[in-house]
């Protein structure tokens, strides 16, 4: 299912392990789309509440970082399970995505440490990315154990 997409691939084959990685797929898609919205030629961060964030980076720069983090995360999820190295790619992409979210939270915290944006981005970084990082780290440990078993270490 899912119909043909580029080169005959289906949506099902693109969203590798979607059921097991729904949270990660959602985070990666959010980051990519949020980044793409921020790089569009309009102003999204126009209210004074964004001034702490804009004092760190401009809107387009935040957008480029978010889009890159989200796209890298999607690519890591897409190749997940196709080789022993893929959990490490997933772990790295998750870590980067979490740090981008945390950076946005900390930037908002400069203006209002208890503001909704501080709490929202911080929660995405810790509460959502944290369990996914843990899961990816466990998968990395499994791959290391398999490698050691094959190589007598």
Tab-separated table of C-alpha atoms in Angstrom:
chain	number	residue	atom	x	y	z
A	1	UNK	CA	0.000	0.000	0.000
A	2	UNK	CA	0.665	3.636	-0.207
A	3	UNK	CA	0.929	3.993	-3.977
A	4	UNK	CA	3.906	4.746	-6.148
A	5	UNK	CA	6.182	7.616	-5.252
A	6	UNK	CA	9.597	8.512	-6.687
A	7	UNK	CA	11.317	5.658	-8.481
A	8	UNK	CA	8.534	3.178	-7.690
A	9	UNK	CA	9.015	3.295	-3.909
A	10	UNK	CA	5.862	3.344	-1.847
A	11	UNK	CA	5.065	5.383	1.246
A	12	UNK	CA	5.215	2.153	3.226
A	13	UNK	CA	8.759	1.428	2.068
A	14	UNK	CA	9.875	5.005	2.799
A	15	UNK	CA	8.570	5.056	6.392
A	16	UNK	CA	10.761	2.166	7.554
A	17	UNK	CA	9.588	0.598	10.823
A	18	UNK	CA	6.918	3.279	11.190
A	19	UNK	CA	4.845	1.368	13.760
A	20	UNK	CA	7.844	0.845	16.054
A	21	UNK	CA	9.225	4.355	15.489
A	22	UNK	CA	6.076	6.517	15.292
A	23	UNK	CA	7.343	9.027	17.845
A	24	UNK	CA	10.676	9.401	16.059
A	25	UNK	CA	9.030	9.763	12.660
A	26	UNK	CA	6.719	12.426	14.097
A	27	UNK	CA	9.644	14.329	15.625
A	28	UNK	CA	11.666	14.187	12.423
A	29	UNK	CA	8.747	15.322	10.260
A	30	UNK	CA	7.904	18.121	12.722
A	31	UNK	CA	11.495	19.372	12.696
A	32	UNK	CA	11.784	19.268	8.910
A	33	UNK	CA	8.443	20.992	8.292
A	34	UNK	CA	8.993	23.583	11.034
A	35	UNK	CA	12.384	24.372	9.530
A	36	UNK	CA	10.971	24.661	6.026
A	37	UNK	CA	8.274	27.062	7.252
A	38	UNK	CA	10.928	29.233	8.900
A	39	UNK	CA	13.043	29.464	5.742
A	40	UNK	CA	10.100	30.544	3.580
A	41	UNK	CA	10.226	34.202	2.476
A	42	UNK	CA	7.836	35.499	5.128
A	43	UNK	CA	8.209	36.325	8.800
A	44	UNK	CA	6.910	33.782	11.290
A	45	UNK	CA	8.723	35.102	14.344
A	46	UNK	CA	7.223	38.599	14.252
A	47	UNK	CA	6.077	39.106	17.851
A	48	UNK	CA	8.210	40.476	20.696
A	49	UNK	CA	8.158	37.052	22.378
A	50	UNK	CA	10.600	35.826	19.735
A	51	UNK	CA	13.224	38.495	20.446
A	52	UNK	CA	15.302	36.210	22.733
A	53	UNK	CA	15.324	33.525	20.041
A	54	UNK	CA	16.195	36.014	17.313
A	55	UNK	CA	19.041	37.381	19.444
A	56	UNK	CA	20.698	33.958	19.090
A	57	UNK	CA	20.027	33.317	15.379
A	58	UNK	CA	17.885	34.784	12.645
A	59	UNK	CA	14.654	33.109	11.597
A	60	UNK	CA	16.123	31.684	8.383
A	61	UNK	CA	19.122	30.258	10.260
A	62	UNK	CA	16.873	28.560	12.818
A	63	UNK	CA	14.847	27.215	9.907
A	64	UNK	CA	17.876	25.833	8.095
A	65	UNK	CA	19.091	24.103	11.265
A	66	UNK	CA	15.664	22.616	12.020
A	67	UNK	CA	15.149	21.475	8.432
A	68	UNK	CA	18.608	19.874	8.298
A	69	UNK	CA	18.109	18.128	11.650
A	70	UNK	CA	14.681	16.832	10.630
A	71	UNK	CA	15.786	15.651	7.195
A	72	UNK	CA	18.866	13.916	8.629
A	73	UNK	CA	16.651	12.258	11.231
A	74	UNK	CA	14.221	11.090	8.521
A	75	UNK	CA	17.087	9.688	6.469
A	76	UNK	CA	18.452	7.825	9.508
A	77	UNK	CA	14.997	6.373	10.162
A	78	UNK	CA	14.589	5.420	6.511
A	79	UNK	CA	17.780	3.317	6.490
A	80	UNK	CA	17.170	1.951	9.986
A	81	UNK	CA	17.697	-1.799	10.194
A	82	UNK	CA	19.524	-2.098	6.870
A	83	UNK	CA	22.945	-2.452	8.433
A	84	UNK	CA	24.727	-2.695	11.764
A	85	UNK	CA	25.650	1.010	11.603
A	86	UNK	CA	22.079	2.296	11.271
A	87	UNK	CA	21.211	2.494	15.000
A	88	UNK	CA	24.259	4.729	15.409
A	89	UNK	CA	22.989	7.025	12.642
A	90	UNK	CA	19.598	7.091	14.352
A	91	UNK	CA	21.194	7.904	17.710
A	92	UNK	CA	23.266	10.728	16.213
A	93	UNK	CA	20.257	12.188	14.357
A	94	UNK	CA	18.116	12.024	17.499
A	95	UNK	CA	20.808	13.683	19.572
A	96	UNK	CA	21.166	16.506	17.046
A	97	UNK	CA	17.390	16.941	16.833
A	98	UNK	CA	17.116	17.065	20.637
A	99	UNK	CA	19.868	19.678	20.868
A	100	UNK	CA	18.206	21.919	18.284
A	101	UNK	CA	14.957	21.734	20.278
A	102	UNK	CA	16.839	22.367	23.524
A	103	UNK	CA	18.657	25.353	21.997
A	104	UNK	CA	15.329	26.907	21.016
A	105	UNK	CA	13.993	26.291	24.533
A	106	UNK	CA	17.043	27.879	26.137
A	107	UNK	CA	16.797	30.859	23.800
A	108	UNK	CA	13.163	31.391	24.815
A	109	UNK	CA	14.160	30.963	28.471
A	110	UNK	CA	16.260	34.141	28.212
A	111	UNK	CA	13.009	36.087	27.939
A	112	UNK	CA	10.730	33.967	30.135
A	113	UNK	CA	12.003	30.860	31.851
A	114	UNK	CA	8.455	29.677	32.632
A	115	UNK	CA	6.972	30.683	29.275
A	116	UNK	CA	4.986	28.226	27.220
A	117	UNK	CA	7.580	28.169	24.432
A	118	UNK	CA	10.363	27.366	26.903
A	119	UNK	CA	8.306	24.508	28.329
A	120	UNK	CA	7.129	23.238	24.916
A	121	UNK	CA	10.516	23.092	23.194
A	122	UNK	CA	12.194	21.835	26.359
A	123	UNK	CA	9.600	19.074	26.657
A	124	UNK	CA	10.110	18.068	23.035
A	125	UNK	CA	13.864	17.925	23.661
A	126	UNK	CA	13.714	15.928	26.892
A	127	UNK	CA	10.392	14.109	27.234
A	128	UNK	CA	9.981	13.156	23.572
A	129	UNK	CA	13.580	12.811	22.375
A	130	UNK	CA	14.839	11.272	25.628
A	131	UNK	CA	13.014	7.917	25.356
A	132	UNK	CA	13.824	7.716	21.647
A	133	UNK	CA	17.522	8.357	22.407
A	134	UNK	CA	17.376	5.619	25.046
A	135	UNK	CA	15.811	3.193	22.543
A	136	UNK	CA	18.401	4.018	19.882
A	137	UNK	CA	21.200	3.603	22.430
A	138	UNK	CA	19.853	0.153	23.368
A	139	UNK	CA	19.788	-0.775	19.668
A	140	UNK	CA	23.411	0.403	19.404
A	141	UNK	CA	24.299	-1.788	22.391
A	142	UNK	CA	22.632	-4.764	20.709
A	143	UNK	CA	24.664	-4.192	17.552
A	144	UNK	CA	27.873	-3.962	19.605
A	145	UNK	CA	26.979	-7.237	21.369
A	146	UNK	CA	26.350	-8.929	18.017
A	147	UNK	CA	29.671	-7.636	16.660
A	148	UNK	CA	31.514	-8.832	19.750
A	149	UNK	CA	29.872	-12.237	19.504
A	150	UNK	CA	30.982	-12.601	15.896
A	151	UNK	CA	34.495	-11.320	16.549
A	152	UNK	CA	35.195	-13.083	19.842
A	153	UNK	CA	35.542	-9.909	21.933
